[in-house]
XYZ file of C-alpha atoms in Angstrom:
692
model
C 0.104 0.153 0.145
C 1.077 3.707 -0.529
C 1.603 4.248 2.930
C 3.510 1.169 3.821
C 6.930 1.986 5.532
C 10.108 0.486 3.638
C 13.054 -0.381 5.242
C 16.423 -0.251 3.194
C 19.876 -1.283 3.654
C 22.341 0.859 1.691
C 25.766 0.024 1.934
C 25.537 -1.208 5.512
C 23.614 1.666 6.940
C 19.754 1.555 7.570
C 16.943 3.762 6.173
C 13.379 3.769 6.912
C 10.809 5.652 4.394
C 7.431 5.595 3.002
C 6.448 3.957 -0.013
C 4.831 7.176 -1.326
C 8.325 8.907 -1.022
C 10.003 6.138 -3.000
C 7.679 5.947 -5.840
C 6.594 9.662 -6.705
C 9.060 9.899 -9.304
C 7.769 7.641 -12.001
C 10.295 5.164 -14.002
C 12.761 5.339 -11.182
C 14.858 2.649 -9.757
C 12.595 2.471 -6.900
C 9.515 2.165 -8.674
C 10.999 -0.667 -10.655
C 12.178 -2.573 -7.624
C 8.925 -2.127 -5.444
C 6.911 -3.272 -8.792
C 8.961 -6.181 -9.295
C 10.504 -5.452 -12.722
C 13.956 -5.847 -11.271
C 14.926 -8.007 -8.565
C 15.893 -7.130 -5.162
C 17.895 -8.703 -2.221
C 16.955 -8.738 1.322
C 19.453 -8.822 4.155
C 18.919 -10.958 7.658
C 16.341 -8.629 9.061
C 14.427 -8.259 5.847
C 15.451 -4.956 4.435
C 16.073 -4.554 0.863
C 19.653 -4.360 0.250
C 21.247 -1.747 -2.017
C 25.053 -1.877 -2.672
C 25.644 2.056 -2.927
C 27.380 4.808 -1.229
C 25.210 5.510 2.070
C 26.280 9.166 2.349
C 25.184 10.003 -1.453
C 22.295 8.153 -0.721
C 21.071 10.128 2.292
C 21.040 13.210 0.211
C 19.142 11.518 -2.660
C 16.304 10.404 0.040
C 16.345 13.763 1.473
C 15.501 15.556 -1.882
C 12.546 12.945 -2.538
C 11.359 13.681 0.810
C 11.813 17.720 0.878
C 12.579 18.290 -2.757
C 15.693 20.284 -1.271
C 19.091 19.430 -1.832
C 21.882 19.556 0.940
C 25.349 19.369 -0.666
C 27.340 19.300 2.571
C 30.524 17.730 1.824
C 29.357 15.693 -1.328
C 30.525 16.332 -4.774
C 28.154 17.527 -7.480
C 29.625 15.059 -10.125
C 29.521 12.097 -7.624
C 25.650 13.324 -6.716
C 24.824 13.459 -10.296
C 26.119 9.774 -11.029
C 24.227 8.621 -8.169
C 20.994 10.501 -9.119
C 21.509 8.923 -12.652
C 21.875 5.409 -11.433
C 18.654 5.596 -9.324
C 16.720 7.365 -12.356
C 15.935 10.665 -9.882
C 15.375 12.827 -13.267
C 14.566 16.105 -11.179
C 17.371 16.037 -9.230
C 19.729 15.008 -12.452
C 18.292 18.301 -14.274
C 19.139 20.334 -11.417
C 22.806 19.024 -11.136
C 23.386 19.203 -14.694
C 22.479 22.809 -14.679
C 24.748 23.640 -12.006
C 27.698 21.883 -13.941
C 26.688 23.795 -17.069
C 26.899 26.945 -15.487
C 30.461 26.076 -13.942
C 31.777 25.570 -17.391
C 31.177 27.522 -20.164
C 31.878 26.849 -23.667
C 33.089 30.362 -24.104
C 36.151 29.113 -21.823
C 37.889 31.298 -18.989
C 39.608 34.417 -18.908
C 42.669 32.459 -20.508
C 40.722 31.289 -23.527
C 41.763 33.467 -26.553
C 40.240 32.200 -29.796
C 38.691 29.155 -31.570
C 39.434 28.321 -34.898
C 37.315 25.904 -36.589
C 38.002 22.461 -38.543
C 39.092 23.054 -42.108
C 37.267 21.524 -45.061
C 39.588 18.471 -45.576
C 40.746 17.879 -49.515
C 39.154 14.985 -51.369
C 41.203 12.056 -52.034
C 42.507 11.669 -55.750
C 40.464 8.988 -57.962
C 43.777 6.814 -57.699
C 43.388 6.800 -54.127
C 39.614 5.918 -54.281
C 40.423 3.112 -56.792
C 42.962 1.852 -54.475
C 40.904 2.220 -51.475
C 38.133 -0.090 -52.947
C 40.045 -2.606 -54.637
C 41.363 -4.463 -51.666
C 40.191 -8.129 -52.021
C 37.895 -10.177 -49.596
C 40.673 -12.297 -48.818
C 42.692 -9.538 -47.165
C 39.718 -8.101 -45.367
C 39.054 -11.514 -43.824
C 42.970 -11.634 -43.088
C 42.587 -8.157 -41.571
C 39.712 -8.829 -39.529
C 41.497 -12.023 -38.315
C 38.469 -14.563 -39.271
C 37.122 -16.234 -35.989
C 40.157 -16.250 -33.834
C 43.158 -14.298 -32.531
C 43.783 -11.520 -34.764
C 47.531 -12.084 -36.101
C 49.248 -8.669 -36.206
C 52.587 -7.653 -37.921
C 54.488 -4.459 -36.824
C 52.862 -1.757 -38.248
C 49.394 -3.100 -39.430
C 46.151 -2.494 -37.833
C 45.808 -1.668 -34.070
C 44.006 -3.675 -31.304
C 41.067 -1.410 -31.314
C 40.323 -2.039 -35.139
C 40.763 -5.616 -35.133
C 38.373 -5.762 -32.094
C 35.543 -3.531 -33.406
C 35.924 -5.261 -36.825
C 35.635 -8.825 -34.940
C 32.660 -7.818 -32.976
C 30.958 -6.534 -35.877
C 28.644 -7.881 -38.882
C 29.482 -11.189 -40.661
C 32.269 -10.764 -43.286
C 29.772 -11.457 -46.297
C 27.826 -8.769 -45.076
C 30.633 -6.272 -44.449
C 32.097 -7.033 -48.230
C 28.959 -5.828 -49.605
C 29.404 -2.541 -47.830
C 32.945 -2.237 -49.127
C 32.411 -3.190 -52.678
C 29.280 -0.821 -53.087
C 31.549 2.450 -52.862
C 29.094 4.300 -51.389
C 29.956 7.781 -50.112
C 29.947 8.016 -46.319
C 30.096 11.352 -44.759
C 32.795 12.064 -41.960
C 31.094 11.329 -38.515
C 31.953 13.632 -35.621
C 34.909 12.651 -33.481
C 32.506 12.892 -30.584
C 31.011 9.706 -31.216
C 32.057 6.941 -28.678
C 31.693 4.086 -31.046
C 32.339 4.325 -34.671
C 30.064 2.385 -37.188
C 31.118 -0.765 -38.784
C 31.558 0.845 -42.201
C 33.965 3.631 -40.825
C 36.165 0.983 -39.249
C 36.332 -0.876 -42.238
C 37.271 2.259 -44.193
C 39.899 2.910 -42.015
C 41.616 -0.256 -42.090
C 41.391 -0.471 -46.001
C 42.654 3.313 -46.846
C 45.823 2.666 -45.181
C 46.810 -0.714 -42.846
C 49.655 0.847 -41.242
C 47.652 3.877 -39.631
C 45.889 3.897 -36.422
C 43.600 7.200 -37.168
C 40.169 6.378 -36.921
C 39.353 10.417 -37.063
C 40.536 11.976 -40.400
C 40.076 15.409 -38.920
C 41.926 14.675 -35.543
C 44.895 17.193 -35.490
C 48.382 15.300 -34.809
C 50.623 18.229 -34.948
C 50.832 21.991 -34.428
C 53.714 24.040 -35.470
C 54.296 27.925 -35.319
C 56.559 30.382 -36.537
C 56.069 34.173 -36.472
C 52.236 34.755 -37.362
C 52.060 31.608 -39.017
C 50.662 28.493 -37.835
C 50.945 25.046 -39.475
C 48.411 22.388 -38.495
C 48.967 18.713 -39.544
C 45.833 16.213 -40.079
C 46.210 12.314 -40.858
C 46.490 13.089 -44.648
C 46.686 16.619 -45.229
C 48.305 20.034 -43.870
C 46.736 23.406 -43.462
C 48.094 26.921 -42.567
C 46.761 29.674 -40.578
C 47.851 33.234 -40.845
C 47.215 36.036 -37.935
C 46.472 39.670 -39.253
C 46.572 42.289 -36.875
C 42.584 43.415 -37.495
C 41.219 40.533 -39.001
C 42.621 37.654 -36.401
C 43.633 34.195 -37.544
C 42.528 33.154 -41.018
C 42.880 30.049 -42.843
C 45.315 30.592 -45.737
C 46.389 27.354 -47.279
C 45.307 23.757 -47.476
C 47.663 20.939 -48.883
C 46.307 18.404 -51.462
C 45.387 14.902 -49.996
C 48.311 12.847 -49.084
C 47.901 8.915 -49.242
C 50.613 8.483 -46.588
C 50.032 9.469 -42.832
C 51.933 12.648 -42.208
C 54.352 12.050 -39.500
C 56.439 15.420 -39.068
C 55.613 18.821 -40.348
C 57.604 22.039 -40.343
C 57.037 25.775 -41.007
C 59.225 29.007 -42.040
C 57.558 31.972 -42.218
C 60.398 34.287 -41.979
C 61.005 36.304 -45.377
C 64.501 35.829 -46.421
C 64.335 37.150 -50.005
C 62.516 40.146 -50.534
C 61.654 38.800 -54.212
C 60.129 35.740 -52.986
C 58.234 36.512 -49.895
C 56.596 33.017 -49.620
C 56.543 30.755 -46.669
C 57.884 27.125 -46.568
C 56.087 24.348 -45.283
C 57.422 20.695 -45.180
C 55.651 17.405 -44.375
C 57.508 14.204 -43.875
C 55.688 10.729 -44.554
C 58.020 7.756 -43.869
C 61.243 8.291 -45.574
C 59.554 10.908 -48.080
C 59.568 14.756 -47.641
C 57.162 17.088 -49.590
C 57.962 20.683 -49.490
C 55.754 23.548 -50.663
C 55.985 27.550 -51.025
C 52.933 29.443 -49.742
C 52.194 32.808 -50.395
C 50.384 35.234 -48.276
C 47.224 35.296 -50.448
C 47.212 31.027 -50.061
C 48.715 30.378 -53.398
C 51.201 27.662 -53.495
C 53.371 25.586 -55.597
C 55.129 22.271 -54.845
C 58.880 22.911 -54.719
C 59.642 19.062 -54.726
C 59.482 15.892 -52.931
C 62.954 14.653 -51.372
C 63.808 11.220 -49.931
C 66.026 10.521 -46.844
C 65.947 6.865 -47.546
C 65.313 5.848 -44.096
C 62.304 7.203 -41.690
C 62.489 10.852 -41.039
C 62.614 11.324 -37.100
C 62.923 15.353 -36.915
C 62.004 17.921 -39.412
C 62.781 21.537 -38.875
C 64.191 24.702 -40.455
C 67.369 26.369 -39.740
C 66.989 29.805 -41.487
C 66.255 28.981 -45.153
C 67.571 25.515 -44.832
C 65.154 22.576 -44.282
C 67.064 19.941 -41.924
C 65.838 16.113 -41.805
C 67.295 14.059 -39.230
C 67.001 10.082 -38.429
C 68.168 8.347 -35.673
C 69.952 5.815 -37.801
C 72.590 8.863 -38.534
C 71.406 10.338 -41.767
C 71.022 14.269 -42.294
C 69.202 15.723 -45.090
C 69.429 19.505 -45.992
C 67.651 21.539 -48.551
C 68.758 25.120 -49.008
C 66.369 27.682 -50.260
C 68.957 29.865 -52.236
C 70.558 26.990 -54.107
C 67.665 24.598 -54.277
C 69.937 21.804 -53.519
C 69.126 18.750 -51.438
C 71.886 17.040 -49.809
C 72.254 13.731 -47.565
C 75.163 12.882 -45.559
C 75.774 9.864 -43.182
C 76.911 10.234 -39.579
C 76.721 8.098 -36.377
C 73.475 7.235 -34.898
C 72.034 10.255 -33.570
C 70.194 10.139 -30.151
C 69.558 13.918 -29.818
C 69.876 17.480 -31.146
C 69.794 21.157 -30.590
C 70.309 24.436 -32.576
C 72.077 27.559 -31.963
C 71.884 30.554 -34.729
C 73.535 28.603 -37.875
C 74.709 25.548 -35.942
C 73.266 22.176 -35.789
C 74.577 19.837 -32.960
C 74.214 16.185 -32.921
C 74.488 13.970 -29.685
C 75.205 10.640 -31.053
C 75.210 6.948 -29.736
C 79.184 7.185 -29.422
C 79.064 9.523 -26.977
C 80.480 12.418 -29.243
C 78.991 15.831 -29.748
C 79.163 16.840 -33.621
C 78.288 20.106 -34.857
C 77.214 21.390 -38.659
C 77.684 25.044 -39.723
C 74.831 25.675 -42.035
C 76.183 28.927 -43.007
C 78.768 27.194 -45.105
C 76.390 24.740 -46.656
C 76.367 26.650 -50.006
C 80.077 26.889 -50.199
C 80.490 22.884 -49.685
C 78.275 22.076 -52.459
C 80.802 20.869 -54.910
C 82.666 18.834 -52.122
C 79.044 17.470 -51.257
C 80.337 17.498 -47.625
C 78.242 19.081 -44.637
C 81.199 19.441 -42.744
C 80.422 17.302 -39.679
C 83.230 18.393 -37.091
C 83.420 16.411 -33.728
C 83.166 19.253 -30.928
C 83.239 17.039 -27.490
C 83.564 13.373 -26.570
C 82.023 12.303 -23.365
C 84.426 10.927 -20.637
C 82.648 7.907 -19.891
C 81.663 7.047 -23.556
C 78.152 7.288 -22.689
C 75.250 7.863 -25.091
C 74.437 11.743 -25.409
C 70.418 11.401 -25.082
C 69.651 15.486 -24.451
C 71.139 18.514 -25.641
C 70.649 22.163 -24.968
C 72.942 24.953 -26.125
C 73.037 28.694 -24.693
C 74.731 31.588 -26.436
C 76.002 34.120 -23.868
C 75.239 37.946 -25.112
C 78.001 39.435 -26.833
C 80.015 41.789 -24.623
C 82.803 44.308 -25.151
C 84.860 42.088 -23.021
C 84.426 38.979 -25.235
C 82.370 37.550 -27.917
C 79.722 34.510 -27.343
C 80.663 31.949 -24.948
C 79.128 28.792 -26.002
C 77.870 26.751 -23.431
C 76.406 23.419 -23.780
C 74.470 21.008 -21.344
C 73.973 17.631 -22.005
C 72.305 14.404 -20.797
C 73.505 10.797 -20.884
C 72.050 7.386 -20.979
C 73.432 6.483 -17.398
C 71.719 9.695 -15.948
C 74.770 11.989 -15.965
C 74.335 15.659 -16.787
C 77.449 17.460 -17.760
C 78.027 21.219 -18.572
C 80.791 22.331 -20.911
C 81.895 25.787 -21.910
C 83.596 26.798 -25.004
C 85.537 30.470 -24.902
C 85.607 32.387 -28.111
C 89.265 32.696 -27.706
C 90.091 28.942 -27.512
C 88.292 27.353 -30.535
C 90.985 25.515 -31.358
C 91.165 23.682 -28.305
C 87.842 22.828 -27.883
C 85.286 22.812 -25.135
C 86.167 22.435 -21.353
C 83.978 20.209 -18.992
C 82.641 22.776 -16.701
C 80.497 20.705 -14.056
C 78.946 17.295 -13.815
C 75.591 16.245 -12.052
C 75.127 12.811 -11.115
C 71.331 12.940 -9.492
C 69.355 10.912 -12.041
C 69.492 6.972 -12.078
C 67.540 6.881 -15.564
C 68.303 7.740 -18.806
C 68.122 11.703 -19.318
C 65.618 12.513 -21.757
C 65.460 16.500 -21.473
C 67.858 19.176 -20.610
C 67.723 22.974 -20.955
C 70.535 25.582 -19.994
C 69.300 29.234 -19.611
C 70.411 32.475 -18.187
C 69.443 31.400 -14.609
C 68.459 27.498 -14.513
C 69.668 24.220 -15.409
C 66.683 21.776 -15.847
C 67.034 18.288 -16.709
C 64.446 15.277 -17.098
C 65.031 11.826 -16.954
C 62.683 8.766 -18.001
C 61.592 7.942 -14.287
C 58.086 9.222 -14.749
C 59.611 12.470 -16.170
C 61.437 13.217 -13.186
C 62.575 16.997 -13.169
C 65.758 18.364 -11.320
C 66.690 21.970 -11.606
C 69.492 24.250 -10.217
C 69.961 27.888 -10.270
C 72.921 28.869 -12.400
C 75.468 31.629 -11.287
C 76.806 34.111 -13.847
C 79.647 36.795 -13.811
C 79.387 39.235 -16.562
C 76.774 37.298 -18.349
C 79.249 34.135 -18.335
C 78.364 30.989 -16.124
C 80.760 31.005 -12.862
C 81.988 28.514 -10.363
C 81.875 30.831 -7.858
C 79.593 29.527 -6.080
C 78.430 27.274 -8.582
C 74.905 25.914 -9.489
C 72.854 25.281 -6.333
C 69.643 22.904 -6.143
C 66.349 24.564 -6.672
C 63.739 21.885 -7.220
C 62.780 18.283 -7.697
C 59.322 17.206 -9.156
C 57.643 14.979 -11.860
C 55.745 15.748 -14.876
C 53.719 12.523 -15.127
C 52.268 11.934 -18.598
C 51.426 8.483 -19.688
C 51.428 7.194 -23.229
C 49.191 5.103 -24.859
C 50.141 1.351 -25.954
C 49.614 2.141 -29.253
C 50.515 5.895 -30.092
C 50.606 7.323 -33.554
C 54.172 7.939 -34.954
C 53.717 11.643 -34.119
C 52.512 11.216 -30.616
C 55.750 12.021 -29.165
C 56.365 15.043 -31.204
C 53.127 16.502 -31.040
C 52.790 16.024 -26.817
C 56.303 17.153 -26.056
C 56.061 18.191 -22.185
C 58.840 20.933 -22.979
C 60.245 23.160 -21.444
C 58.877 25.940 -23.764
C 60.310 29.638 -23.692
C 63.560 31.370 -23.831
C 63.120 33.611 -20.879
C 63.878 32.125 -17.498
C 60.678 33.432 -15.797
C 58.364 32.230 -18.826
C 59.577 28.536 -19.224
C 57.042 26.072 -18.603
C 56.151 22.448 -18.678
C 52.867 21.140 -20.423
C 51.652 18.212 -18.576
C 49.195 15.908 -20.342
C 48.442 13.430 -17.676
C 46.735 10.457 -19.878
C 46.529 10.354 -23.557
C 42.893 10.812 -24.228
C 42.015 14.066 -22.057
C 40.598 17.403 -22.507
C 42.811 19.219 -20.061
C 46.368 20.166 -19.744
C 48.620 21.308 -16.465
C 50.826 24.255 -17.200
C 53.639 24.241 -14.741
C 56.907 26.526 -14.264
C 59.734 24.574 -15.343
C 62.083 26.205 -12.736
C 60.054 25.124 -9.652
C 57.105 22.858 -10.798
C 54.495 25.463 -9.421
C 51.144 25.562 -11.311
C 50.593 28.342 -13.675
C 47.048 27.144 -14.803
C 44.755 24.410 -15.827
C 43.751 24.272 -19.600
C 40.464 22.692 -20.275
C 38.758 22.149 -23.813
C 35.856 24.398 -24.267
C 34.137 22.087 -26.490
C 34.727 19.089 -24.317
C 37.001 17.419 -27.226
C 40.266 15.657 -26.365
C 43.300 17.482 -26.699
C 45.473 15.332 -29.546
C 48.479 17.853 -30.095
C 49.475 21.178 -28.562
C 52.498 23.636 -29.015
C 53.786 26.896 -27.379
C 54.327 29.564 -29.513
C 55.272 33.525 -29.128
C 53.278 35.708 -31.770
C 54.608 39.071 -33.019
C 53.095 42.381 -31.267
C 50.884 44.190 -33.475
C 51.212 47.619 -34.792
C 49.835 49.406 -32.118
C 51.969 51.526 -29.754
C 52.869 49.696 -26.462
C 51.756 45.938 -27.790
C 54.367 43.349 -27.178
C 54.933 39.803 -28.423
C 52.331 37.530 -26.567
C 52.816 33.694 -25.974
C 49.841 31.212 -26.584
C 49.044 27.716 -26.099
C 47.716 26.324 -29.230
C 45.744 22.953 -28.695
C 44.947 20.804 -31.438
C 41.721 18.710 -30.846
C 40.216 15.438 -31.768
C 37.426 17.145 -33.979
C 40.186 19.363 -35.927
C 39.590 22.507 -34.099
C 42.103 24.633 -32.648
C 41.801 26.428 -29.478
C 44.095 29.253 -28.246
C 45.121 29.870 -24.580
C 47.115 33.286 -23.442
C 50.056 31.981 -21.426
C 51.410 35.714 -21.062
C 47.848 36.459 -19.050
C 48.399 33.165 -17.255
C 52.005 33.980 -15.902
C 50.996 37.625 -15.147
C 47.987 36.374 -12.974
C 50.419 34.020 -11.241
C 52.841 36.569 -10.311
C 50.203 38.950 -8.863
C 48.302 36.222 -6.905
C 49.287 34.226 -3.856
C 49.489 30.798 -6.015
C 53.474 31.191 -6.334
C 53.644 29.837 -3.022
C 52.153 26.296 -3.738
C 54.878 24.124 -3.623
C 53.789 21.414 -6.090
C 51.712 22.576 -9.064
C 50.777 19.168 -10.671
C 47.520 17.429 -10.553
C 46.301 16.645 -6.675
C 45.583 12.937 -5.664
C 41.804 13.618 -6.576
C 42.465 15.189 -9.730
C 44.971 12.287 -10.663
C 42.748 9.464 -9.669
C 39.786 11.108 -11.754
C 42.021 11.396 -14.814
C 43.149 7.620 -14.440
C 39.649 6.542 -14.439
C 40.012 6.627 -18.421
C 42.904 4.222 -18.555
C 43.706 0.773 -17.701
C 46.996 0.714 -16.032
C 47.012 -3.045 -15.824
C 48.134 -2.745 -19.975
C 51.326 -1.139 -19.139
C 54.360 -2.501 -20.910
C 56.684 -1.883 -17.947
C 57.047 -4.626 -15.531
C 58.389 -2.187 -13.283
C 56.872 1.195 -12.212
C 59.638 3.561 -13.091
C 61.596 2.874 -16.171
C 59.068 2.823 -18.782
C 58.931 1.328 -21.506
C 61.512 -1.142 -19.952
C 64.504 -1.529 -22.525
C 64.265 -5.282 -21.504
C 60.759 -5.525 -22.941
C 60.869 -3.295 -25.904
C 64.358 -4.934 -26.706
C 65.880 -1.283 -27.456
C 68.597 0.294 -25.640
C 68.319 2.901 -22.965
C 69.729 5.546 -25.501
C 67.131 5.053 -27.783
C 64.216 5.397 -25.502
C 63.918 9.135 -26.846
C 60.935 11.192 -25.254
C 59.740 8.625 -22.986
C 56.824 9.992 -20.591
C 56.280 7.217 -18.091
C 54.145 3.993 -18.466
C 52.398 3.206 -21.473
C 48.556 2.628 -20.790
C 45.376 1.454 -22.492
C 42.470 3.946 -23.015
C 39.504 2.129 -21.670
C 35.900 2.804 -22.701
C 33.066 4.134 -20.440
C 30.769 1.957 -19.108
C 28.161 2.895 -21.471
C 30.443 2.357 -24.379
C 31.769 -1.136 -23.084
C 28.135 -2.430 -22.768
C 27.261 -1.129 -26.151
C 30.297 -2.694 -27.627
C 30.391 -6.148 -25.899
C 26.673 -6.487 -24.979
C 27.097 -5.716 -21.072
C 30.136 -8.389 -21.029
C 33.621 -6.986 -20.387
C 36.328 -8.444 -22.527
C 40.029 -7.162 -22.350
C 42.562 -7.957 -25.070
C 46.107 -8.015 -24.135
C 48.558 -7.285 -26.851
C 51.863 -9.213 -27.602
C 54.269 -8.528 -30.368
C 52.810 -11.042 -32.771
C 49.054 -11.307 -31.830
C 46.125 -10.311 -29.821
C 44.569 -12.952 -27.354
C 41.241 -12.435 -26.129
C 40.392 -13.357 -22.760
């Protein structure tokens, strides 16, 4: 009867209420339970047992009694989650509105602008023909038939194989592929891709893991130009003083996946004031000249003969590097492409016209790019050995600092480098002792894992090792602008920039999600911390002490897939100054801009600088890690990841390792939709996918 008293046992705590209180909201958990549509469990006293949080349930029960909400110490998000479970729709609508009012789609005061996704170029007919000519036999082999999916390195990803295996029968899938029907690009916000999209993805290119054709993979900036890379095309944006950012150029469709991009927007030749844009796909490099009005011409295609690991400009010269030890250079004035072999390269840095290479044999080499046109006849890049590590360790990180020129002497060349054994050394080259080579200045042995980053600036020395991106910083003492031994470098801070990588990252993931540090001036050098692979927020931290500058959260809830820090030139208005921005590329193809100059100014004026650690709190970290499955980490131990013994690579080849690798897990709703309520997990080995 409506007046009956109902006894509940929620998580071990007893509640008593009337039947009318529980059933006045239609189609809720309680109406279904009391009507018998869902089964209920009784405890030893006959009370209905519900295995939920009693603290949050007391707030929900009080709302059902009085229609008032007493938040107390209950988190709004947790309360909304429980209200959704119990089906209390009036409470859910109120809490949803509260959350919507907290997060505006216009962002906070640091949000500076939003660039809509560009219109992707259409594939050429040859690519479409190749796409639809894949045989049924290949399709069956790719989806694995009825057993485990055999997977060769660089073929289809685990998610692709699982999606295809759990989809329709092969005969029905083949009809979809052979029909050649045109399917529009689906929004990146969809949790589950339709079967036909998954098949299209596997048939277009078996070596790519991209299921979102408009996903931003890289962002690069130079002067007031921005180069944005997508899986199969590149586009450029230009910022004008009054009109803001505008899309100026989009490249043709490229069948191979774009893995590296570079842009040079500096006008070197007044007769040809065009910008240079380069894209690397495997071992091939494609170069364009782009004018201010958006017109372009292809300069050429060049081959490095091996995979391109780094692509950048030094002045008018395009430089391509491979870890195998090849250096390719293209000069804008001579229009000449040249390749030269050196020993395997493990790190590099640039200073003026110099390119410095840290190599696996423990040596640091340099190339003077200004002399490149003079050496064309000899076909020699003048690769010169600058220094040899005393222990012969692999040089895994490099940073060059040129002291300002003074009347006393010219530039001192200061180089900080890290090694595979965790050692950080500082060497100094005096301009008057060029013939004798650099002298060892100082050695630090605080790291126990390979050093993956090092930064030497006017006031600080920053080093990062592969143990969860452990950072150590020192204050540097200088005398007349030159590094000094009196009293020497003193320890400043120790912290970690935890940034977990995906098990199957795209090739450009490390380049497009580099933690930094970014910036030339000491008070503006920052780390960008992306805790998990699929997230819509970033933590901005000072590189000198790890303090939090701000937290950036996507205004449209789409995940951040790539980012870069870039300083744009000031406007022509009197009193304007260059400003630094964080550009974030997202899975839906959009670009969002964040004002780091304002963020740093606000931090200085506030008391936030007194915070000891600016990384995610335990509560924030746990909430971020809810999206990941840490059990899929390839690392047998929690601190060096990926473990060299597991990956069969030397510690020197770890590159920009950013902690353990994780597998992004679906939400409960997506998991139930994909597997019918039964949760299945896959464990990947080097050769196959095993289904548990």
